[in-house]
Coordinates of C-alpha atoms in Angstrom, one line a residue:
Chain A
M6 CA -0.3 0.0 0.0
R7 CA 0.9 3.4 -1.1
L8 CA 0.9 6.7 0.7
L9 CA -1.7 7.9 -1.8
T10 CA -3.9 4.9 -0.8
H11 CA -3.6 5.9 2.7
N12 CA -4.2 9.3 2.2
M13 CA -7.3 8.1 0.4
L14 CA -9.1 5.8 3.3
A15 CA -11.1 6.1 6.0
S16 CA -12.6 4.2 8.8
N17 CA -16.2 4.0 7.6
I18 CA -17.4 1.8 10.3
K19 CA -21.1 3.0 11.0
G20 CA -21.2 5.4 13.5
V21 CA -17.6 6.8 13.5
T22 CA -17.4 10.3 12.5
N23 CA -13.5 10.8 12.4
G24 CA -12.3 7.9 10.8
F25 CA -9.6 9.4 9.4
P26 CA -6.3 9.7 8.8
L27 CA -6.2 5.7 9.7
R28 CA -2.8 5.2 12.0
I29 CA -0.2 3.6 10.2
E30 CA 1.0 0.4 12.4
P31 CA 4.3 -0.7 9.9
E32 CA 5.7 -4.2 10.5
K33 CA 7.2 -4.5 7.0
I34 CA 8.3 -1.3 4.8
I35 CA 9.6 -1.7 1.2
E36 CA 10.3 0.7 -1.4
K37 CA 9.7 0.3 -5.1
P38 CA 10.6 2.3 -7.6
V39 CA 7.9 4.1 -9.9
D40 CA 8.3 6.3 -13.1
F41 CA 8.3 9.7 -12.2
N42 CA 5.3 11.7 -13.9
P43 CA 5.2 15.5 -13.0
D44 CA 1.9 16.0 -14.6
F45 CA -0.1 13.0 -12.5
L46 CA 2.3 14.7 -9.6
K47 CA 0.9 18.3 -9.8
N48 CA -2.6 16.8 -10.7
M49 CA -2.3 14.8 -7.3
F50 CA -0.9 17.8 -5.1
S51 CA -4.1 19.8 -5.1
K52 CA -6.4 16.9 -3.7
I53 CA -3.8 15.6 -1.0
D54 CA -4.6 16.1 2.5
W55 CA -1.2 17.0 3.7
K56 CA -1.2 16.4 7.2
A57 CA -2.3 13.2 6.8
L58 CA 0.4 12.5 4.4
A59 CA 3.4 14.1 5.8
D60 CA 2.6 12.4 9.4
A61 CA 2.3 9.1 7.5
S62 CA 5.5 9.5 5.5
K63 CA 7.3 10.1 9.0
I64 CA 6.0 6.8 10.5
M65 CA 7.1 5.0 7.2
G66 CA 10.6 6.1 8.0
Y67 CA 10.6 9.1 5.4
A68 CA 10.9 12.5 7.3
E69 CA 11.8 14.9 3.8
L70 CA 8.4 16.3 3.7
P71 CA 7.7 19.7 5.4
D72 CA 5.2 19.5 8.0
E73 CA 2.9 23.1 7.1
V74 CA 1.1 22.9 3.9
P75 CA 3.3 24.1 1.1
E76 CA 2.2 26.6 -1.3
Q77 CA 0.7 26.0 -4.5
T78 CA 3.9 27.3 -5.9
V79 CA 5.9 24.7 -5.0
V80 CA 4.9 22.1 -7.7
E81 CA 7.3 24.2 -10.1
S82 CA 10.2 22.9 -8.0
D83 CA 11.7 19.5 -8.9
E84 CA 13.5 18.9 -5.8
F85 CA 9.8 18.8 -4.2
L86 CA 8.2 17.0 -6.9
R87 CA 11.3 14.3 -6.0
K88 CA 10.4 14.3 -2.7
F89 CA 6.8 14.1 -2.8
H90 CA 7.0 11.4 -5.8
H91 CA 8.8 9.2 -3.2
A92 CA 6.7 9.9 -0.1
L93 CA 3.5 9.3 -2.4
L94 CA 3.9 6.3 -4.6
E95 CA 7.4 4.6 -3.8
V96 CA 7.1 4.2 0.1
H97 CA 5.0 0.7 0.6
L98 CA 3.4 -0.7 3.5
E99 CA 4.2 -4.6 2.8
E100 CA 2.7 -5.8 6.1
G101 CA 1.1 -4.0 8.8
A102 CA -2.1 -2.4 9.8
L103 CA -4.3 0.6 9.5
V104 CA -6.0 1.4 12.8
C105 CA -9.1 3.6 12.6
P106 CA -8.2 6.7 15.3
E107 CA -11.9 6.6 16.8
T108 CA -12.3 2.7 17.5
G109 CA -9.0 1.5 17.0
R110 CA -10.1 -1.2 15.0
R111 CA -7.3 -2.4 13.0
F112 CA -7.8 -2.8 8.9
P113 CA -5.0 -5.3 8.5
V114 CA -2.2 -4.9 5.3
N115 CA -1.2 -8.2 4.0
K116 CA 1.1 -8.5 0.6
G117 CA 0.6 -4.5 0.2
I118 CA -2.9 -5.2 0.2
P119 CA -5.7 -3.2 2.8
N120 CA -8.2 -5.0 3.7
M121 CA -11.0 -2.5 4.1
L122 CA -14.2 -5.2 4.5
L123 CA -16.3 -4.5 7.6
H124 CA -17.4 -7.0 9.7
E125 CA -21.3 -7.7 10.2
D126 CA -21.6 -5.6 13.5
E127 CA -19.6 -2.7 11.9
V128 CA -21.9 -2.0 9.2
Chain B
M23 CA -10.1 17.8 -44.5
W24 CA -11.9 14.6 -45.3
Y25 CA -10.4 11.1 -44.9
L26 CA -11.8 7.8 -45.7
C27 CA -12.2 5.8 -42.4
V28 CA -12.1 2.3 -43.2
F29 CA -12.9 0.3 -40.1
Y30 CA -12.3 -3.5 -39.2
H31 CA -16.2 -5.0 -39.9
R32 CA -16.7 -5.9 -36.4
L33 CA -18.5 -4.5 -33.0
L34 CA -19.9 -2.2 -35.7
D35 CA -21.3 -0.4 -32.4
Y36 CA -18.1 0.4 -31.0
R37 CA -16.6 2.2 -34.0
K38 CA -17.6 5.8 -34.0
P39 CA -17.9 6.2 -30.5
E40 CA -14.1 4.7 -29.9
F41 CA -13.1 7.4 -33.3
E42 CA -14.9 10.3 -31.7
S43 CA -13.0 9.9 -28.1
L44 CA -10.0 9.6 -29.5
A45 CA -10.4 12.3 -31.6
E46 CA -11.5 14.7 -28.4
L47 CA -8.0 13.2 -26.5
F48 CA -5.7 14.3 -29.4
G49 CA -7.8 18.1 -29.7
A50 CA -10.9 17.5 -32.6
E51 CA -13.7 18.5 -31.2
S52 CA -15.4 15.4 -31.0
H53 CA -19.5 16.6 -31.1
S54 CA -19.0 18.3 -34.5
L55 CA -16.6 15.7 -35.8
E56 CA -18.9 15.6 -39.5
W57 CA -19.1 11.7 -41.1
K58 CA -20.7 11.2 -44.2
L59 CA -21.1 8.1 -46.2
P60 CA -20.3 6.9 -49.6
Q61 CA -22.4 7.0 -52.3
H62 CA -25.2 4.1 -51.4
H63 CA -23.8 2.5 -48.2
H64 CA -25.8 1.4 -45.5
P65 CA -24.6 2.9 -42.5
D66 CA -23.2 -0.8 -41.2
S67 CA -20.6 -0.2 -44.0
P68 CA -16.9 -0.2 -42.6
F69 CA -16.3 3.0 -45.2
H70 CA -17.2 6.0 -43.7
Y71 CA -15.7 9.8 -44.5
V72 CA -14.9 11.6 -41.6
N73 CA -13.9 15.4 -41.7
L74 CA -10.7 16.2 -39.4
P75 CA -8.7 19.5 -38.5
S76 CA -5.5 18.3 -39.4
E77 CA -3.1 15.0 -40.8
D78 CA -1.4 15.1 -37.5
I79 CA -4.8 14.5 -35.6
A80 CA -5.8 11.9 -38.2
R81 CA -3.0 9.9 -37.4
K82 CA -2.5 9.8 -33.7
I83 CA -6.3 8.8 -33.6
A84 CA -5.8 6.0 -36.2
N85 CA -2.8 4.5 -35.0
R86 CA -4.2 4.8 -31.0
S87 CA -7.4 3.0 -32.1
I88 CA -8.3 -0.9 -32.2
L89 CA -11.1 -0.8 -35.1
V90 CA -9.5 1.8 -37.6
K91 CA -8.1 -0.9 -40.4
G92 CA -6.8 2.4 -42.3
L93 CA -7.5 6.0 -42.7
Y94 CA -6.8 7.5 -46.1
E95 CA -6.6 10.6 -47.9
I96 CA -8.4 9.9 -51.0
W97 CA -7.1 10.8 -54.2
G98 CA -9.6 9.3 -56.4
E99 CA -12.9 7.2 -56.2
G100 CA -15.4 6.1 -58.4
S101 CA -17.8 2.9 -59.5
S102 CA -15.3 1.9 -62.4
Y103 CA -11.7 2.1 -63.0
E104 CA -12.2 5.1 -65.9
E105 CA -13.7 6.9 -63.1
L106 CA -11.5 6.1 -61.2
K107 CA -8.4 7.3 -63.2
E108 CA -10.3 10.5 -64.2
A109 CA -11.1 11.5 -60.5
I110 CA -7.3 11.1 -60.0
N111 CA -5.9 12.9 -62.5
S112 CA -8.2 15.9 -61.6
Y113 CA -7.1 15.9 -57.8
P114 CA -5.1 18.5 -57.1
D115 CA -1.1 18.0 -57.9
D116 CA 0.1 19.8 -55.0
R117 CA -1.9 17.5 -53.0
K118 CA 0.0 14.7 -55.0
L119 CA 3.3 15.8 -55.9
P120 CA 5.2 15.7 -52.2
Y121 CA 4.2 11.7 -51.9
I122 CA 5.5 10.5 -55.4
A123 CA 8.6 12.9 -55.4
Q124 CA 12.1 11.3 -56.6
D125 CA 13.3 10.6 -53.5
S126 CA 10.5 9.2 -51.8
T127 CA 10.1 5.2 -51.5
F128 CA 6.2 3.9 -51.7
R129 CA 4.1 0.9 -52.1
I130 CA 0.4 0.5 -53.6
I131 CA -1.7 -2.6 -51.7
F132 CA -4.6 -3.9 -53.0
D133 CA -7.4 -4.7 -50.9
S134 CA -11.4 -5.6 -51.3
F135 CA -14.0 -5.4 -49.3
G136 CA -17.3 -8.3 -49.9
K137 CA -15.0 -10.2 -52.9
V138 CA -12.0 -11.9 -53.4
V139 CA -9.5 -11.2 -56.3
P140 CA -7.3 -13.1 -57.7
F141 CA -3.5 -12.4 -56.5
E142 CA -2.7 -12.0 -60.7
D143 CA -6.1 -9.6 -61.1
Q144 CA -4.6 -7.6 -58.3
T145 CA -0.9 -6.9 -59.3
A146 CA -2.5 -6.0 -63.1
R147 CA -4.5 -3.6 -61.2
I148 CA -1.7 -2.5 -59.1
K149 CA 0.4 -1.9 -62.6
A150 CA -2.3 -0.4 -64.1
M151 CA -2.3 2.5 -62.0
D152 CA 0.7 3.9 -64.2
Y153 CA -0.7 7.2 -65.3
I154 CA 0.4 8.3 -61.6
P155 CA 3.7 9.7 -62.3
F156 CA 5.5 8.1 -59.4
Q157 CA 9.0 9.1 -59.3
G158 CA 10.1 7.5 -56.3
R159 CA 11.2 4.2 -55.5
V160 CA 9.1 0.7 -54.6
N161 CA 9.8 -0.8 -51.3
L162 CA 7.4 -3.5 -50.4
K163 CA 9.2 -3.7 -47.2
C164 CA 9.2 -0.5 -45.2
P165 CA 8.0 2.5 -47.8
E166 CA 7.4 6.2 -46.6
H167 CA 4.1 6.0 -48.5
K168 CA 1.6 3.5 -48.4
F169 CA -1.2 3.8 -51.6
W170 CA -4.2 1.5 -51.3
L171 CA -6.3 0.7 -53.8
I172 CA -9.6 -0.3 -52.2
E173 CA -12.2 -2.3 -54.3
T174 CA -15.7 -3.3 -53.1
D175 CA -18.4 -5.5 -54.4
D176 CA -22.7 -5.0 -53.9
Y177 CA -22.4 -9.0 -53.2
G178 CA -25.9 -9.5 -53.7
S179 CA -28.3 -8.6 -52.0
A180 CA -28.6 -10.3 -48.2
N181 CA -32.6 -12.0 -48.0
G182 CA -34.0 -8.9 -49.4
L183 CA -31.8 -6.5 -47.5
P184 CA -29.9 -4.0 -49.0
P185 CA -26.2 -4.6 -49.7
V186 CA -24.2 -2.9 -46.8
V187 CA -21.6 -1.3 -49.6
D188 CA -22.0 -0.2 -53.1
K189 CA -19.6 -1.4 -55.9
R190 CA -16.8 1.7 -55.5
I191 CA -12.9 1.5 -56.2
F192 CA -10.9 3.9 -53.3
F193 CA -7.3 5.1 -54.6
G194 CA -5.6 7.1 -51.5
R195 CA -2.7 7.7 -49.3
E196 CA -2.0 5.5 -46.0
I197 CA -2.2 8.3 -42.9
G198 CA -2.6 5.3 -40.3
G199 CA -4.2 2.3 -38.7
A200 CA -5.1 0.4 -35.7
D201 CA -2.4 -1.6 -34.6
R202 CA -3.9 -5.0 -33.9
K203 CA -0.2 -6.6 -33.1
L204 CA -1.6 -5.6 -29.7
L205 CA -4.3 -8.4 -29.2
P206 CA -2.5 -11.5 -30.1
T207 CA 0.3 -9.8 -27.5
Y208 CA -2.1 -9.0 -24.9
Q209 CA -4.8 -11.8 -25.6
L210 CA -6.5 -13.7 -22.5
K211 CA -4.5 -17.2 -23.3
S212 CA -1.4 -15.7 -22.9
R213 CA -2.5 -14.0 -19.4
K214 CA -1.0 -15.6 -16.5
Y215 CA -3.5 -15.4 -13.8
L216 CA -6.9 -15.3 -15.2
G217 CA -10.6 -15.3 -13.4
P218 CA -13.7 -16.7 -14.9
T219 CA -14.8 -13.2 -16.3
A220 CA -11.7 -11.6 -17.5
M221 CA -12.1 -8.9 -20.1
D222 CA -11.1 -9.6 -23.5
A223 CA -8.0 -7.6 -25.0
E224 CA -10.0 -6.5 -27.8
V225 CA -13.1 -4.9 -25.5
A226 CA -10.8 -3.8 -22.6
F227 CA -8.4 -1.6 -25.0
L228 CA -11.6 -0.1 -26.7
M229 CA -12.9 0.4 -23.0
A230 CA -9.5 2.3 -22.6
N231 CA -10.1 4.0 -25.2
Q232 CA -13.6 5.2 -24.5
A233 CA -12.4 6.3 -21.0
Q234 CA -9.3 8.4 -23.0
A235 CA -6.8 6.9 -20.7
M236 CA -3.1 8.5 -21.0
P237 CA -0.1 9.2 -18.9
G238 CA -0.8 10.9 -16.0
K239 CA -4.2 10.2 -15.7
L240 CA -5.3 8.1 -13.2
V241 CA -8.4 5.5 -13.8
Y242 CA -9.7 3.1 -11.2
D243 CA -11.8 0.0 -11.2
P244 CA -14.2 -0.8 -8.5
F245 CA -14.9 -4.4 -9.6
V246 CA -11.2 -5.2 -10.4
G247 CA -11.0 -9.1 -10.3
T248 CA -7.9 -9.9 -11.9
G249 CA -7.0 -6.4 -13.7
S250 CA -7.8 -7.4 -16.7
I251 CA -9.7 -3.8 -17.9
L252 CA -6.6 -1.8 -16.0
V253 CA -4.2 -3.7 -18.0
A254 CA -5.5 -1.7 -20.9
A255 CA -5.6 1.6 -19.3
A256 CA -1.9 0.8 -18.3
H257 CA -0.8 0.1 -21.6
F258 CA -1.7 3.5 -22.7
G259 CA 0.1 4.4 -19.9
A260 CA -2.6 6.2 -17.2
M261 CA -1.8 5.1 -13.3
T262 CA -4.3 2.7 -12.3
M263 CA -5.8 2.0 -9.1
G264 CA -8.6 -1.1 -8.2
A265 CA -10.9 -2.2 -5.4
D266 CA -12.3 -5.9 -5.0
I267 CA -14.7 -7.9 -2.1
D268 CA -12.5 -10.8 -2.7
I269 CA -9.7 -10.6 -1.0
R270 CA -7.9 -13.8 -2.4
V271 CA -8.5 -12.1 -6.2
V272 CA -6.6 -9.0 -5.0
R273 CA -3.9 -10.4 -2.4
D274 CA -3.2 -14.0 -3.1
G275 CA -4.1 -15.0 -6.8
R276 CA -2.8 -18.3 -7.5
G277 CA 0.9 -17.7 -5.8
P278 CA 3.6 -15.3 -6.1
D279 CA 3.9 -15.4 -9.9
C280 CA 0.5 -15.5 -10.9
N281 CA -1.7 -12.6 -9.4
V282 CA -2.8 -9.1 -10.2
W283 CA 0.7 -7.9 -10.2
S284 CA 2.1 -10.6 -12.4
N285 CA -0.2 -9.6 -15.4
F286 CA 1.2 -6.2 -15.2
K287 CA 4.8 -7.5 -14.9
Q288 CA 4.1 -9.7 -17.9
Y289 CA 3.5 -6.9 -20.2
G290 CA 6.0 -4.6 -18.6
L291 CA 3.1 -2.3 -17.6
Q292 CA 3.2 0.2 -14.5
M293 CA 2.1 -1.9 -11.7
P294 CA -1.0 -0.3 -10.2
V295 CA -0.7 2.4 -7.7
S296 CA -3.1 1.0 -5.3
L297 CA -5.2 -2.7 -5.0
L298 CA -7.2 -3.0 -2.1
R299 CA -10.0 -4.7 -0.7
A300 CA -13.3 -2.9 -0.2
D301 CA -17.4 -3.0 -0.9
N302 CA -18.6 -0.8 -3.6
N303 CA -21.4 -0.5 -1.6
L304 CA -19.6 1.0 1.5
P305 CA -16.7 2.9 -0.1
P306 CA -14.1 3.5 2.4
W307 CA -13.0 6.9 1.0
R308 CA -12.1 9.7 3.5
P309 CA -15.0 12.4 4.2
G310 CA -14.5 15.0 1.4
L311 CA -12.3 12.9 -1.0
K312 CA -13.3 13.8 -4.2
E313 CA -12.8 14.4 -8.1
M314 CA -9.3 12.0 -7.7
F315 CA -10.2 9.6 -10.8
D316 CA -10.1 10.5 -14.3
A317 CA -12.2 7.9 -15.3
I318 CA -13.3 4.6 -14.0
I319 CA -13.6 1.9 -16.0
C320 CA -15.8 -1.2 -14.8
D321 CA -17.6 -4.5 -15.5
P322 CA -20.1 -4.9 -12.8
P323 CA -21.1 -8.2 -11.9
Y324 CA -24.7 -8.4 -12.7
G325 CA -25.3 -11.7 -12.1
V326 CA -24.9 -13.9 -15.5
R327 CA -21.3 -15.3 -15.3
A328 CA -20.7 -14.0 -11.6
G329 CA -23.1 -12.5 -8.9
G330 CA -21.9 -9.2 -7.0
R331 CA -21.8 -9.5 -2.8
K332 CA -21.9 -6.7 -0.7
S333 CA -21.2 -6.3 3.1
G334 CA -23.9 -7.9 5.5
G335 CA -24.7 -11.1 6.2
R336 CA -27.9 -13.0 3.8
K337 CA -29.6 -13.7 7.0
L338 CA -29.1 -10.3 8.8
L339 CA -30.2 -8.4 6.1
K340 CA -33.0 -10.5 5.6
G341 CA -34.1 -10.1 9.7
V342 CA -33.5 -14.1 9.9
V343 CA -31.3 -13.6 12.8
G344 CA -30.3 -10.2 14.7
P345 CA -27.6 -8.4 14.6
Y346 CA -24.6 -9.9 16.5
T347 CA -21.2 -8.9 17.5
V348 CA -18.0 -10.9 16.7
P349 CA -16.4 -11.8 19.7
E350 CA -13.3 -10.4 20.5
E351 CA -11.0 -13.1 20.5
K352 CA -12.3 -14.0 17.0
R353 CA -11.8 -10.5 15.6
T354 CA -8.7 -11.0 13.8
G355 CA -9.2 -13.7 10.9
H356 CA -12.8 -12.8 11.0
I357 CA -14.6 -13.9 7.9
P358 CA -17.5 -11.0 7.5
S359 CA -20.1 -12.8 5.6
T360 CA -21.4 -11.2 2.5
A361 CA -25.3 -10.7 0.7
A362 CA -26.1 -10.6 -2.8
Y363 CA -25.6 -7.5 -4.5
S364 CA -28.4 -6.6 -6.9
L365 CA -27.9 -5.4 -10.4
A366 CA -29.6 -1.8 -9.6
E367 CA -27.9 -1.0 -5.9
C368 CA -24.7 -1.9 -7.6
V369 CA -25.3 0.7 -10.8
H370 CA -26.8 3.3 -8.3
D371 CA -23.8 2.7 -6.1
L372 CA -21.3 2.9 -8.7
L373 CA -22.9 6.2 -10.2
D374 CA -23.0 8.1 -6.8
L375 CA -19.4 7.0 -6.8
A376 CA -18.2 8.3 -10.1
A377 CA -20.3 11.5 -9.5
K378 CA -18.3 12.0 -6.2
M379 CA -15.2 10.5 -7.3
L380 CA -14.6 11.6 -11.2
V381 CA -13.0 15.0 -12.3
M382 CA -15.2 17.3 -14.1
G383 CA -15.2 16.0 -17.8
G384 CA -13.9 12.3 -16.6
R385 CA -15.7 9.7 -17.9
L386 CA -17.6 6.5 -16.5
V387 CA -17.1 3.5 -18.8
Y388 CA -19.3 0.2 -18.0
F389 CA -20.9 -2.6 -19.2
Y390 CA -24.6 -3.2 -18.7
P391 CA -26.7 -6.2 -19.6
V392 CA -29.7 -5.7 -22.1
L393 CA -32.5 -9.1 -22.7
R394 CA -33.2 -8.8 -26.5
D395 CA -36.6 -9.4 -27.2
S396 CA -36.3 -7.9 -30.8
D397 CA -33.8 -6.6 -33.0
T398 CA -34.2 -2.8 -32.2
L399 CA -32.3 -2.0 -28.8
D400 CA -35.2 -0.1 -26.9
V401 CA -33.9 0.4 -23.2
E402 CA -33.8 2.9 -20.5
F403 CA -29.9 3.2 -19.2
P404 CA -29.4 4.5 -15.7
K405 CA -29.3 8.4 -15.5
H406 CA -28.0 10.5 -13.4
P407 CA -28.0 14.8 -13.0
C408 CA -24.1 14.7 -13.1
F409 CA -23.6 12.5 -16.2
K410 CA -24.5 13.0 -19.8
L411 CA -24.8 9.6 -21.7
I412 CA -22.4 10.0 -24.8
A413 CA -22.2 6.3 -26.0
S414 CA -23.9 3.1 -26.0
C415 CA -22.1 0.4 -27.8
E416 CA -23.9 -3.1 -28.0
Q417 CA -22.0 -6.4 -28.1
I418 CA -24.5 -9.0 -28.9
L419 CA -23.5 -11.8 -26.7
S420 CA -26.4 -14.6 -27.6
Y421 CA -29.6 -14.2 -29.5
R422 CA -31.1 -13.6 -25.7
Y423 CA -28.7 -10.8 -24.1
S424 CA -26.2 -8.5 -24.7
R425 CA -24.0 -6.0 -23.1
V426 CA -23.8 -2.4 -23.8
L427 CA -20.7 -0.4 -23.1
L428 CA -22.1 3.0 -21.6
T429 CA -19.9 5.9 -21.9
M430 CA -20.9 8.8 -19.4
V431 CA -19.1 12.2 -19.4
K432 CA -19.4 13.7 -15.6
I433 CA -20.7 17.6 -16.7
A434 CA -22.2 18.8 -13.1
P435 CA -20.3 18.9 -9.9
Y436 CA -21.4 16.4 -7.0
N437 CA -22.9 17.5 -4.1
D438 CA -25.8 16.6 -1.3
D439 CA -28.7 17.9 -3.3
I440 CA -27.6 16.1 -6.4
K441 CA -27.0 12.9 -4.1
E442 CA -31.1 13.0 -3.2
A443 CA -31.9 13.5 -6.7
A444 CA -30.1 11.0 -7.9
R445 CA -31.5 8.7 -5.5
L446 CA -35.2 9.7 -6.4
Q447 CA -34.3 9.1 -10.1
H448 CA -32.5 5.5 -9.1
L449 CA -35.9 4.6 -7.2
D450 CA -37.9 5.5 -10.5
F451 CA -35.5 3.8 -12.9
K452 CA -35.5 0.6 -10.6
E453 CA -39.2 0.7 -10.2
N454 CA -39.8 1.2 -14.1
H455 CA -37.3 -0.7 -16.1
V456 CA -34.7 -2.8 -13.9
K457 CA -37.5 -4.9 -11.4
W458 CA -37.5 -7.7 -13.4
L459 CA -33.9 -8.1 -13.7
E460 CA -33.3 -8.6 -10.1
E461 CA -33.0 -11.3 -8.4
G462 CA -31.6 -14.1 -10.6
N463 CA -34.5 -13.2 -13.4
L464 CA -31.3 -11.9 -15.6
H465 CA -29.2 -15.7 -15.0
A466 CA -32.6 -17.5 -15.8
A467 CA -33.3 -15.7 -18.8
V468 CA -30.0 -16.0 -20.4
F469 CA -29.5 -19.9 -19.0
S470 CA -33.5 -21.6 -18.9
P471 CA -34.0 -23.8 -21.7
D472 CA -35.5 -22.4 -24.7
F473 CA -38.6 -24.3 -25.3
P474 CA -40.9 -26.6 -23.2
P475 CA -39.7 -30.1 -24.9
S476 CA -42.3 -31.5 -27.3
D477 CA -42.9 -34.2 -29.2
D478 CA -45.0 -32.4 -31.8
P479 CA -43.6 -33.2 -35.1
D480 CA -44.8 -30.0 -37.0
T481 CA -42.7 -28.1 -34.5
K482 CA -39.7 -29.9 -35.2
G483 CA -37.4 -28.6 -37.9
V484 CA -38.9 -25.0 -37.5
K485 CA -36.0 -23.5 -38.0
D486 CA -35.1 -19.5 -36.8
T487 CA -36.7 -17.1 -39.1
K488 CA -34.5 -14.5 -38.6
K489 CA -32.9 -12.7 -41.3
K490 CA -29.4 -13.8 -42.5
Y491 CA -27.7 -10.0 -42.5
R492 CA -26.5 -9.9 -39.0
G493 CA -25.3 -6.3 -38.6
K494 CA -24.3 -5.8 -34.8
Y495 CA -23.9 -10.1 -34.8
V496 CA -20.0 -10.0 -36.8

């Protein structure tokens, strides 16, 4: 699971109002190189929840992203885009879990696939 | 400028929508694209004239397409070789001379539709084109310019129906054409990881073209399965993302070298950005997340080959058992039960998801099943206030049912008012149009025996009285 996916997911258990961001419990982190595509990154920049990405990136062992939301103009900087690219697409959670911030429910991540399906009593 | 577009004579409904989607992708105004038929040709004819702003756009469309056999700048046409010669001779020299100049290489290719022409006759006809003052050298293997001499024949009437094409001879310069070599490369029989409903490569490419997949775009499939549709989108350079409710399919596959990832690796494609297990009925997206995807393409489970599932036990939803709590010690590794997911509900969730998650102008491309009780397709398709239906392409699967590829474009932003309006629209649609498709009726209609067994000798031997001309059946 890449951090782009993490940035999109929330706990949708019935009754949970604040299911985002999911806390990452890493067990195995791997890096997979991905082709650098500035257009895609610029497109994604405005849609990302920055704080969630920066925090998640730290937990995954990559602390190069600024904590504060960068200005939109930053996407013109190649150096920034490379870091953004690495954090968003190249750092993978291979094994671990995503934890609902409100209920503590663990959504397991195995072989890089987050299992977001709810139990019967959570629907 | 007008070009002659010759399509492959198959998937007739898909030809123009594919062309128009690509025209828009490459910068032509697709809604104002002008088409016209050659004289006396039936609309099903593979020959169509199309007006495009530039040769560059024309080439890009033709080369990216799957169903364009060739796109030509026509130098002349006629119903006889005399007429053809006259037409070619009066075609302006400034359009011809650059392609027949001294230092160029060329070849002439003969093709026919509706008849077979012996090889010697083909050569003779090509040789007879010597009234065009070609100065360049012939190069059969790798010519700079390819010229096509295409002959058609009205091969008699088909059961009283008009012939698809009229007798006509065309001569023109090739601008481009589909790379059909993709199809054997991507054919399912050599795909490593297959499921029972893996999408055929040709149709998957057509879907990716309808979705205008290209580098920099993000394409999502909520029923990803083995990834057969996303493979096509990834081939055209798009970033892909997929979800499925069946974790075995997305996570495990058939082992470390036979799973969704390996299907992308096999062709050297960029891996999906994300695969996850999620329920389309209860999507786990964070609140406020919107306009993430440029396109959503999918083949929803509509219960013919595979039925849909959603969260919540079957007995639970029917009220046979009361709500219960999964015991704490059994929570890890608990396998939640799922219930059948009806077609109408599935389509409603899909439209809602697409309305929220597609960018403005983004495309939703999906298959919708249709039962055929007559030769005309008279069906109401699902509607949504955020979407405009721009293409519906039927593919006939048996004489009882077909599937229609719907292409919808997002034309209005999503909000809570729209959500409510869409829900009401859906209820009406469900009540009036799809009610009987539910609860196994579709499956029964497709697979139930044809006639009650009868020993009456009179009814035996009564053949299908359908007309022979099959049109969209090709």
